[in-house]
Amino acid sequence: MSDKVLQVEDLKVYYPVRQGLMGRVQYVKAVDGVTLDVKKGEVLGIVGESGCGKSTLGKAVCRLIGTSGGRILLNGRNITDIPEKELRPYRKQIQMIFQDPYASLYPRMTVHDIIAEPMIIHKMYSSAQEIDAKVVELLNEVGMDAYHAQRYPHEFSGGQRQRIGIARALATEPDLIIADEPVSALDVSIQSQVLNLLSKLMRERNLTMIFIAHDLAVVEHISNRVVVMYLGKVVETGERDELYRSPLHPYSKALLDAHPIPDPDARKERTLLEGTIPSALNPPPGCKFHTRCKHCSPICSQVEPQPRLIEGSHTVSCHLFDNVGEPA
Amino acid sequence: MADYVLEVKNLHTYFFADTGTVPAVDGVDFVLERGHTLGIVGESGSGKSVTSLSVIGLLMGTTGRVTEGEILLDGEDITKYSEKQRRKLRGSKISMIFQEPMTSLNPVMKIGRQIREKILQHEKISRSDADKEVIRLLQMTGLPRVERIVNEYPFQLSGGQRQRVMIALALACKPEILIADEPTTALDVTIQAQILTLMEQLKKETGTSILFITHDFGVVAEVCDDVVVMYCGRIVEKGTVGDIFHKTAHPYTEGLLNSIPKIGVRAEELEVIPGNVPNPKYMPRGCKFSDRCKYCFDRCLEEEPGFADLGGGHFSRCWRSFPDFKEQEAE
């Protein structure tokens, strides 16, 4: 039995779009052949700019949206084609934390009901007393008090709401948590509180998590391993330290270079990335990044680079490394 | 003597709601030196955006108004101006860029016409000259295929391109002051880097002074010359960018700087500022930050400190910053 909680193999998620009334159907390839795995007890960070497919990937793994190809294996079991009706036991194993704590909590349910609902649905406890006790325990664990249970979401600040969202995600004791931009809607001082809470929970509960974010510093802080995505593709993956210290893909380098450093003495001339991310409806052929890459050579616009293993688990998909390492 | 394009003195902007009065800006003083970029940093509810709206005079239609204080533009107090006079200033002498370019551009008006409209409003030139100026401004912002963009609508452009259009629009009529309210918050990092570089370059070319509102200390470190840190409608610390980052005096600034994760710096835990920004109706009695401050002592709870002058234009609103403060006092 492997220690991999999640394996994603060549996953594709295409959204159909019709241009005009009679236009033909085209596909936005939001996720286009992504392969990754998550080991037990690890935090896998996924970074990329808007439109790179990171949120779609998170939702597809939860089976919140349909897939167009590839497989999702949860604890070794293929859940890609399980019909909706039989999904419930797997839903218990994967839970999600959302970006906007103002939109993700139902306003007419008390905090108690929000946190208790998953436990009731999955018939985890036999008596109401047990559930009440568990709700209080979860609230305490995320740094809130028992009396908060009887209140409604609107009575809380953004940071507190995100804590409630985390408590709800923990309620089913999931094997995998998918956190989609969990701190990007929060103020700086509150962001660090929630990040520390997540770190504490990871340690104490040995949680496994996919952490999706656009902020490189936040991802570096919380993740063990990092995946960089661009236009629906994984361009680079590696251990956190390896990837941040020696990024290989020109896009990863550009992302790190563009991140503003909070130190006025570190001001520098940047190597600016030109242009914007191309439309996913009409992605460039070959390497998806070649239109913005300063190392672009003729092969880049013709042949799509395959991932190559450089060192340890550091993998990169770029023609610059065609003669380095081995195919991954 | 330093050349100040904008001086804000003892500014109070209050909102009069049915449920009570909210002092969003409560006694704010700062100066913007000509050709400089002044950053106003703070979290939501700190009053940074209301400060900028007071300066440009866009509080009409809200329950808020400037109740006290002066806003001196080139030495003249514009709070005394009539709405008609203010309107003349807006766009020609003071311009503003907002966070969300899509909601600040008119979605049913072609880009070229939106910019031309502003030029014709403020300058006495012919339509064809105005059109030439529109092309020049758009080219200045590094937009591609400008001749076609003037005939396009905002929805046809990407977020970064729209923000470039906003910048072109703001810089039309050569304003003395450009207020940028979180101009890159809605953009991706690589696009943010492009826009920040563009603003820096245009500042050099046009000599415009910039009031830069943001919550991101990374961006502050990149673009600002001077910084004002706001908390609960007050300035808690101000100084040069070097002062704020390297000689940090106020516990709130210190807490904010320490709570952001930094690339390449490994920490098991991030430092946190405990608690939340207080509700304006239940403000702490003494120092506004006292209930979240790790250095708080008796005096902080009773009496609000004024500014301690740390020299070279560096000020901190904290009892611990005063020269006569002794550590024993706090024990």
XYZ file of C-alpha atoms in Angstrom:
659
model
C 0.000 0.000 0.000
C 1.445 3.317 -0.989
C 1.562 6.305 1.313
C -0.002 8.449 -1.362
C -3.325 9.939 -0.323
C -4.019 11.348 -3.743
C -2.768 10.539 -7.205
C -3.826 12.594 -10.188
C -2.938 11.142 -13.569
C -3.113 13.126 -16.793
C -6.186 14.980 -15.557
C -8.059 17.100 -18.086
C -10.881 19.521 -17.442
C -12.304 21.232 -20.509
C -15.082 23.780 -20.414
C -17.186 23.971 -23.578
C -17.909 27.458 -24.911
C -20.001 28.426 -27.860
C -19.122 31.664 -29.567
C -22.296 33.272 -30.834
C -25.650 31.612 -31.347
C -24.684 29.293 -34.152
C -20.974 29.191 -33.490
C -19.188 25.913 -33.114
C -18.316 24.640 -29.671
C -14.771 25.282 -28.595
C -13.070 24.140 -25.433
C -11.260 26.077 -22.756
C -8.607 23.663 -21.606
C -8.509 24.822 -18.000
C -6.560 21.790 -16.843
C -4.746 20.003 -19.619
C -2.986 16.837 -18.603
C -1.905 17.368 -15.012
C -0.143 14.590 -13.138
C 0.701 14.929 -9.473
C 0.498 13.091 -6.190
C 0.159 14.032 -2.538
C 1.771 11.966 0.200
C 0.281 11.468 3.605
C 1.102 14.320 5.994
C 2.399 16.685 3.353
C 1.268 20.083 2.149
C 1.411 20.431 -1.598
C 1.378 24.055 -2.705
C -0.001 24.953 -6.128
C 0.985 28.385 -7.462
C 0.202 30.186 -10.649
C -1.485 33.302 -11.940
C -5.171 33.687 -12.622
C -6.321 31.449 -15.436
C -3.626 28.837 -14.924
C -6.178 26.256 -13.829
C -5.195 25.877 -10.196
C -8.705 26.361 -8.791
C -10.263 24.169 -11.466
C -7.791 21.458 -10.522
C -8.802 21.740 -6.848
C -12.486 21.525 -7.655
C -12.001 18.607 -10.050
C -10.129 16.639 -7.385
C -13.120 17.150 -5.052
C -15.382 16.060 -7.896
C -17.199 19.357 -7.642
C -16.875 19.648 -11.401
C -16.696 16.968 -14.042
C -13.469 15.857 -15.700
C -12.768 15.373 -19.386
C -10.022 12.801 -19.096
C -7.461 11.241 -16.802
C -7.840 9.646 -13.382
C -8.113 10.736 -9.766
C -7.108 8.130 -7.201
C -7.962 8.675 -3.559
C -6.129 6.300 -1.240
C -5.456 4.127 -4.270
C -9.123 3.942 -5.323
C -10.138 5.481 -8.640
C -12.905 7.979 -7.900
C -13.054 9.578 -11.356
C -16.092 7.683 -12.602
C -17.936 6.815 -9.405
C -21.530 7.967 -9.863
C -22.658 10.935 -7.825
C -24.888 8.784 -5.602
C -22.069 6.556 -4.458
C -19.627 9.407 -3.923
C -20.708 10.263 -0.394
C -18.155 8.133 1.502
C -15.391 9.739 -0.602
C -16.714 13.224 -0.033
C -16.127 12.595 3.662
C -12.474 11.941 2.897
C -11.883 15.163 0.956
C -12.939 18.531 2.320
C -12.453 22.004 0.982
C -11.663 25.408 2.478
C -12.743 28.279 0.254
C -11.333 31.709 -0.486
C -14.171 33.982 0.478
C -15.396 33.392 4.016
C -18.247 35.806 3.371
C -19.673 33.666 0.574
C -18.861 30.159 1.756
C -20.888 30.069 5.006
C -24.656 29.833 4.769
C -25.975 33.032 6.386
C -29.126 31.522 7.870
C -27.464 28.668 9.739
C -25.833 29.060 13.134
C -22.156 28.229 13.452
C -23.182 25.094 15.352
C -25.365 23.917 12.482
C -22.713 24.710 9.891
C -20.114 22.610 11.670
C -22.534 19.854 12.686
C -24.065 19.347 9.248
C -21.245 17.261 7.738
C -21.200 15.040 10.848
C -24.951 14.480 10.560
C -24.826 13.795 6.821
C -22.089 11.218 7.256
C -23.798 9.704 10.338
C -20.601 9.986 12.317
C -22.136 10.121 15.770
C -25.226 8.530 17.183
C -26.413 11.177 19.624
C -26.932 14.926 19.494
C -24.862 15.316 22.662
C -21.853 13.748 20.983
C -22.214 16.116 18.040
C -22.565 19.147 20.337
C -19.444 18.126 22.212
C -17.558 17.662 18.941
C -18.624 21.094 17.647
C -17.286 22.736 20.806
C -14.090 20.738 20.543
C -13.595 21.844 16.928
C -14.338 25.472 17.766
C -11.740 25.375 20.523
C -9.261 23.787 18.180
C -9.551 26.664 15.704
C -9.240 29.239 18.487
C -12.896 30.086 19.106
C -15.193 29.683 22.082
C -18.145 27.423 22.793
C -20.583 30.341 23.009
C -19.798 31.279 19.380
C -21.712 28.169 18.301
C -25.104 29.808 18.712
C -24.235 32.835 16.596
C -24.648 33.455 12.883
C -21.827 34.029 10.355
C -22.554 37.738 9.914
C -21.605 38.343 13.539
C -17.995 37.420 12.859
C -15.012 39.086 11.204
C -13.356 37.668 8.085
C -10.631 35.888 10.046
C -13.132 34.301 12.435
C -15.296 33.166 9.542
C -12.321 31.520 7.928
C -11.736 29.714 11.239
C -15.331 28.487 11.115
C -14.754 27.280 7.547
C -11.681 25.385 8.729
C -13.612 23.816 11.638
C -16.294 22.675 9.216
C -13.677 21.138 6.916
C -12.143 19.273 9.863
C -15.513 17.981 11.077
C -15.497 14.874 8.885
C -11.895 14.051 9.839
C -10.872 14.094 6.172
C -7.791 12.435 4.707
C -7.220 15.368 2.396
C -8.043 19.061 2.654
C -8.061 21.297 -0.375
C -7.575 24.927 0.564
C -8.249 27.287 -2.341
C -6.716 30.693 -1.592
C -7.738 30.454 2.081
C -5.978 33.626 3.201
C -6.018 35.908 0.182
C -9.232 37.687 1.217
C -7.871 38.483 4.690
C -5.970 41.468 6.059
C -2.243 41.064 6.622
C -2.434 40.748 10.408
C -5.293 38.244 10.183
C -3.618 36.295 7.378
C -0.728 35.361 9.640
C -3.149 34.212 12.364
C -4.900 31.852 9.952
C -1.613 30.596 8.474
C -0.343 29.793 11.962
C -3.586 27.986 12.740
C -3.214 25.861 9.593
C 0.418 25.054 10.467
C -0.627 24.050 13.978
C -3.391 21.788 12.669
C -1.030 20.176 10.178
C 1.372 19.308 12.987
C -1.190 18.166 15.531
C -3.492 16.232 13.230
C -0.914 15.155 10.678
C -3.196 16.583 7.996
C -2.621 16.262 4.301
C -3.408 19.369 2.295
C -3.349 20.892 -1.143
C -2.779 24.595 -0.700
C -3.732 26.665 -3.742
C -2.562 30.282 -3.790
C -1.138 32.980 -6.000
C 1.106 34.455 -3.284
C 4.533 32.845 -3.565
C 5.646 33.810 -0.073
C 2.543 32.308 1.534
C 2.969 29.077 -0.442
C 6.621 28.878 0.510
C 5.755 29.363 4.154
C 3.240 26.540 4.404
C 4.157 23.925 1.784
C 6.533 20.974 1.748
C 6.391 20.556 -1.986
C 5.347 23.030 -4.678
C 3.766 22.754 -8.121
C 3.946 25.703 -10.538
C 1.175 25.852 -13.128
C 0.811 27.861 -16.327
C -2.140 27.688 -18.739
C -3.458 24.361 -17.508
C -0.070 22.650 -17.402
C 2.384 21.853 -14.651
C 5.645 23.537 -15.630
C 7.733 22.683 -12.595
C 7.470 20.726 -9.362
C 9.917 20.162 -6.590
C 10.648 20.197 -2.889
C 9.973 23.653 -1.529
C 13.582 24.582 -0.733
C 14.869 23.201 -3.984
C 12.297 25.059 -6.065
C 12.613 28.407 -4.310
C 16.391 28.331 -4.138
C 17.021 27.169 -7.671
C 13.958 27.533 -9.854
C 14.586 26.060 -13.300
C 11.645 26.949 -15.521
C 11.811 30.473 -16.984
C 8.231 31.038 -15.805
C 8.985 30.057 -12.199
C 11.991 32.365 -12.313
C 9.883 35.220 -13.646
C 7.227 34.680 -10.988
C 9.785 34.757 -8.194
C 11.440 37.781 -9.720
C 8.158 39.685 -9.937
C 7.288 39.104 -6.282
C 7.843 42.383 -4.421
C 10.265 42.079 -1.523
C 9.395 44.016 1.633
C 12.791 45.663 1.913
C 13.582 48.992 0.225
C 17.283 48.071 -0.013
C 16.400 45.076 -2.143
C 15.004 47.205 -4.982
C 16.334 45.947 -8.243
C 16.046 46.155 -11.952
C 13.566 43.477 -12.862
C 13.574 41.253 -15.836
C 9.984 41.947 -16.732
C 7.807 39.329 -18.266
C 6.276 40.799 -21.390
C 2.647 40.547 -22.336
C -0.103 38.673 -20.592
C -1.203 35.091 -20.212
C -2.662 33.944 -23.568
C -6.312 32.971 -23.857
C -6.990 29.419 -22.750
C -9.466 29.185 -25.617
C -6.708 29.597 -28.097
C -3.476 28.534 -26.405
C -0.205 28.766 -28.328
C 1.127 25.539 -29.855
C 4.234 23.858 -28.494
C 5.326 25.164 -25.109
C 2.448 27.215 -23.684
C 4.882 29.747 -22.284
C 6.912 30.395 -25.433
C 5.060 33.621 -26.303
C 6.444 35.308 -23.181
C 9.721 33.453 -22.764
C 13.024 35.181 -23.432
C 14.794 31.853 -23.985
C 12.362 30.879 -26.709
C 13.883 28.954 -29.642
C 12.185 27.546 -32.788
C 11.473 24.159 -31.205
C 9.433 25.806 -28.413
C 6.661 26.901 -30.735
C 6.412 23.462 -32.348
C 6.972 20.725 -29.811
C 5.476 20.605 -26.385
C 8.179 19.922 -23.776
C 7.804 16.809 -21.642
C 8.553 16.787 -17.913
C 12.111 15.828 -17.073
C 13.398 14.779 -13.696
C 16.433 16.849 -12.825
C 17.368 15.993 -9.268
C 15.530 14.320 -6.402
C 11.901 15.042 -7.209
C 12.606 18.319 -8.996
C 10.843 18.079 -12.352
C 10.649 20.678 -15.099
C 8.919 20.852 -18.489
C 11.114 23.038 -20.671
C 13.170 22.447 -23.800
C 16.182 24.076 -22.135
C 16.487 20.881 -20.116
C 16.012 18.396 -22.947
C 19.494 17.038 -22.481
C 19.550 17.177 -18.703
C 18.143 14.586 -16.310
C 15.785 11.857 -17.399
C 12.165 11.719 -18.567
C 9.844 11.814 -15.576
C 12.735 74.576 1.919
C 11.122 71.447 0.669
C 8.610 71.812 -2.115
C 5.292 70.328 -1.047
C 2.648 69.809 -3.684
C 0.128 68.623 -1.121
C -0.174 69.300 2.598
C -2.869 67.667 4.660
C -3.321 69.250 8.066
C -5.374 67.805 10.912
C -7.843 66.177 8.515
C -11.039 64.815 10.045
C -13.507 62.966 7.830
C -16.557 61.672 9.651
C -19.397 59.538 8.384
C -22.797 60.382 9.804
C -24.861 57.215 9.743
C -28.266 56.657 11.335
C -26.638 54.384 13.869
C -24.011 56.897 14.910
C -21.006 58.865 13.780
C -17.973 57.002 12.480
C -14.686 58.900 12.619
C -13.082 57.250 9.578
C -10.239 59.762 9.445
C -9.488 61.350 12.759
C -6.738 63.951 12.684
C -4.333 63.097 9.894
C -1.293 65.197 8.932
C 1.090 64.495 6.092
C 2.890 66.167 3.229
C 3.568 64.999 -0.308
C 6.827 66.304 -1.685
C 6.876 67.253 -5.363
C 8.044 64.349 -7.519
C 7.884 61.905 -4.629
C 5.750 58.841 -4.012
C 4.068 58.759 -0.633
C 2.677 55.415 0.469
C -0.327 55.206 2.761
C -0.389 51.745 4.307
C -2.970 50.149 6.531
C -5.483 47.363 6.815
C -9.133 47.568 5.909
C -10.894 50.132 8.054
C -7.747 52.117 8.743
C -9.040 55.137 6.836
C -6.507 55.079 4.016
C -9.048 55.115 1.218
C -11.242 57.728 2.926
C -8.164 59.937 3.238
C -7.598 59.739 -0.498
C -11.266 60.333 -1.288
C -11.182 63.415 0.941
C -8.180 64.754 -0.945
C -9.719 64.304 -4.372
C -13.152 65.354 -3.101
C -15.217 62.311 -3.960
C -17.256 62.078 -0.772
C -20.350 63.512 -2.438
C -23.178 61.039 -2.312
C -21.935 59.422 0.876
C -22.807 60.415 4.419
C -19.197 61.435 4.916
C -17.695 64.877 4.946
C -14.545 66.659 5.984
C -15.426 68.166 9.345
C -12.119 69.735 10.246
C -8.671 70.374 8.874
C -7.082 71.679 5.710
C -5.983 70.169 2.429
C -3.456 72.491 0.804
C -2.819 72.030 -2.895
C 0.115 74.229 -3.905
C -0.490 76.145 -0.684
C -4.180 76.772 -1.250
C -6.830 75.208 0.989
C -9.161 73.257 -1.283
C -11.589 72.206 1.465
C -13.011 75.746 1.165
C -13.642 75.348 -2.559
C -17.143 75.022 -3.990
C -18.112 71.809 -5.726
C -17.694 73.588 -9.066
C -14.141 74.588 -8.232
C -13.345 71.116 -6.928
C -14.642 69.640 -10.145
C -12.178 71.738 -12.120
C -9.311 70.372 -10.054
C -10.419 66.787 -10.371
C -8.848 65.293 -13.426
C -6.682 68.289 -14.248
C -4.621 68.742 -11.086
C -5.518 65.625 -9.112
C -6.294 62.290 -10.759
C -7.032 58.894 -9.385
C -6.539 55.254 -10.364
C -8.699 52.675 -8.654
C -8.248 49.056 -7.712
C -10.720 47.543 -10.141
C -10.201 49.002 -13.622
C -13.296 47.260 -14.981
C -15.655 49.016 -12.592
C -14.023 52.408 -13.033
C -14.141 52.516 -16.813
C -17.431 53.076 -18.589
C -18.304 49.672 -20.092
C -20.393 51.041 -22.983
C -18.048 53.791 -24.155
C -15.084 53.223 -26.433
C -11.694 53.632 -24.775
C -10.622 56.497 -27.017
C -13.773 58.479 -26.347
C -13.472 58.083 -22.568
C -10.025 59.632 -22.593
C -10.923 62.299 -25.143
C -13.926 63.332 -23.089
C -11.694 64.112 -20.147
C -9.197 66.079 -22.235
C -11.938 68.186 -23.843
C -13.453 68.845 -20.429
C -10.303 70.444 -19.105
C -8.371 71.771 -22.067
C -9.298 74.103 -24.895
C -8.088 72.108 -27.861
C -9.697 70.766 -31.006
C -11.157 67.302 -31.233
C -8.522 66.084 -33.662
C -5.725 67.370 -31.427
C -7.409 65.624 -28.495
C -7.492 62.391 -30.481
C -3.777 62.712 -31.168
C -3.193 63.247 -27.470
C -5.223 60.096 -26.690
C -2.977 58.041 -28.974
C 0.145 59.568 -27.419
C -1.047 58.805 -23.875
C -1.957 55.218 -24.670
C 1.371 54.650 -26.410
C 3.154 56.056 -23.376
C 1.675 53.279 -21.241
C 3.180 50.620 -23.472
C -0.108 49.287 -24.806
C 0.151 47.366 -28.076
C -1.925 48.162 -31.205
C -3.080 51.510 -29.798
C -4.834 52.627 -32.991
C -7.243 49.737 -32.613
C -7.660 49.931 -28.854
C -9.121 53.447 -29.071
C -12.053 51.895 -30.913
C -12.513 49.028 -28.489
C -14.529 48.666 -25.301
C -13.061 47.904 -21.869
C -14.339 44.306 -21.835
C -12.144 43.512 -24.831
C -8.986 44.147 -22.834
C -7.241 42.123 -20.126
C -6.974 43.352 -16.525
C -3.434 44.629 -16.979
C -4.345 46.425 -20.210
C -7.361 48.055 -18.551
C -5.151 49.306 -15.755
C -2.844 50.806 -18.389
C -5.859 52.559 -19.915
C -6.755 53.872 -16.428
C -3.217 55.200 -16.062
C -3.384 56.895 -19.478
C -6.724 58.411 -18.472
C -5.371 59.592 -15.149
C -2.279 61.137 -16.692
C -4.214 63.054 -19.356
C -4.087 66.824 -18.593
C -0.803 66.296 -16.725
C -2.026 66.190 -13.123
C 0.265 67.330 -10.339
C -0.936 64.563 -8.081
C -1.859 61.024 -8.982
C -3.738 59.076 -6.326
C -3.375 55.335 -6.825
C -5.708 53.351 -4.587
C -4.476 49.735 -4.543
C -3.760 49.936 -8.297
C -2.193 46.482 -8.530
C -4.126 44.494 -5.920
C -6.439 42.907 -8.474
C -3.583 42.000 -10.823
C -1.283 38.994 -11.084
C 2.287 39.379 -9.842
C 3.927 39.464 -13.244
C 1.415 42.092 -14.403
C 1.814 43.972 -11.109
C 5.550 44.187 -11.785
C 4.830 45.635 -15.249
C 2.421 48.254 -13.891
C 4.705 49.301 -11.016
C 7.612 49.702 -13.418
C 5.413 51.736 -15.756
C 4.256 54.044 -12.944
C 7.842 54.566 -11.831
C 8.946 55.404 -15.361
C 6.011 57.785 -15.987
C 6.644 59.532 -12.675
C 10.170 60.298 -13.857
C 8.973 61.505 -17.262
C 6.052 63.658 -16.160
C 7.172 64.744 -12.696
C 3.800 63.788 -11.234
C 3.730 63.194 -7.487
C 2.001 59.982 -6.399
C -0.103 59.167 -3.375
C 0.039 55.383 -3.272
C -2.559 53.595 -1.146
C -1.810 49.951 -0.441
C -1.814 47.210 2.172
C 1.179 45.439 0.668
C 4.530 46.236 2.265
C 6.305 44.537 -0.621
C 4.863 47.118 -3.013
C 5.645 49.954 -0.580
C 9.286 48.916 -0.436
C 9.401 48.880 -4.235
C 7.907 52.234 -5.128
C 7.590 54.650 -2.180
C 9.917 57.388 -1.018
C 7.948 58.209 2.118
C 5.435 56.176 4.055
C 2.484 56.863 6.337
C 1.123 53.940 8.384
C -2.517 54.283 9.402
C -4.544 52.486 12.053
C -8.138 53.257 13.035
C -8.271 56.633 11.309
C -4.972 57.866 12.712
C -1.409 57.936 11.529
C 0.631 55.784 13.876
C 3.995 56.177 12.169
C 5.431 58.176 9.305
C 8.871 58.592 7.821
C 11.026 57.752 4.850
C 10.774 54.252 3.455
C 14.134 53.495 5.100
C 12.887 54.687 8.511
C 9.769 52.569 8.336
C 11.524 49.366 7.318
C 14.834 49.658 9.129
C 14.154 51.907 12.128
C 10.619 50.721 12.763
C 9.334 52.511 15.850
C 5.640 51.762 16.270
C 4.543 48.312 17.507
C 1.798 48.160 14.857
C 4.249 48.716 11.991
C 6.567 46.187 13.592
C 3.752 43.650 13.914
C 2.649 44.099 10.310
C 6.181 43.775 8.961
C 6.815 40.643 11.008
C 3.551 38.988 10.130
C 4.146 38.794 6.384
C 5.842 35.645 5.140
C 9.004 36.466 3.205
C 10.529 34.450 0.418
C 13.691 32.679 1.500
C 13.024 33.214 5.208
C 12.058 30.035 7.020
C 9.958 30.399 10.125
C 8.013 27.737 11.948
C 5.461 30.332 13.035
C 4.672 33.809 11.828
C 4.448 36.589 14.339
C 0.856 37.656 14.751
C -0.952 40.748 15.862
C -3.602 39.221 18.129
C -7.256 40.185 17.867
C -9.018 42.308 15.290
C -9.238 45.950 14.306
C -11.619 47.409 16.943
C -15.156 48.391 16.027
C -15.224 52.185 15.629
C -18.012 52.354 18.187
C -15.971 50.619 20.864
C -12.564 52.211 20.462
C -10.045 51.671 23.257
C -9.859 54.749 25.463
C -6.144 55.440 25.394
C -3.940 54.398 22.509
C -6.122 52.882 19.779
C -3.723 49.994 19.351
C -3.400 49.227 23.085
C -5.662 46.177 23.114
C -3.556 44.396 20.477
C -0.128 45.676 21.482
C 2.381 43.349 23.104
C 4.202 46.243 24.764
C 1.086 47.833 26.244
C 1.421 49.264 29.780
C -0.808 51.307 32.127
C -0.281 54.663 30.508
C -1.316 53.325 27.087
C -4.734 52.365 28.426
C -5.465 55.811 29.835
C -3.908 58.373 27.589
C -3.418 58.467 23.846
C 0.119 59.415 22.867
C 0.939 62.229 20.461
C 3.769 62.021 17.947
C 7.275 61.392 19.180
C 9.743 63.145 16.863
C 12.525 60.719 16.033
C 14.322 63.172 13.721
C 14.525 63.504 9.958
C 10.757 63.551 9.557
C 10.302 60.214 11.332
C 7.367 60.257 13.782
C 5.789 57.556 15.927
C 2.582 57.713 17.928
C 3.732 55.520 20.803
C 4.698 56.223 24.420
C 7.720 54.000 24.008
C 9.112 56.198 21.239
C 9.489 59.283 23.469
C 13.026 60.024 24.632
C 11.970 60.213 28.302
C 10.463 56.722 28.199
C 12.178 54.336 30.580
C 11.773 50.593 30.386
C 10.957 50.495 34.149
C 7.894 52.607 33.513
C 6.342 49.752 31.607
C 6.957 47.184 34.313
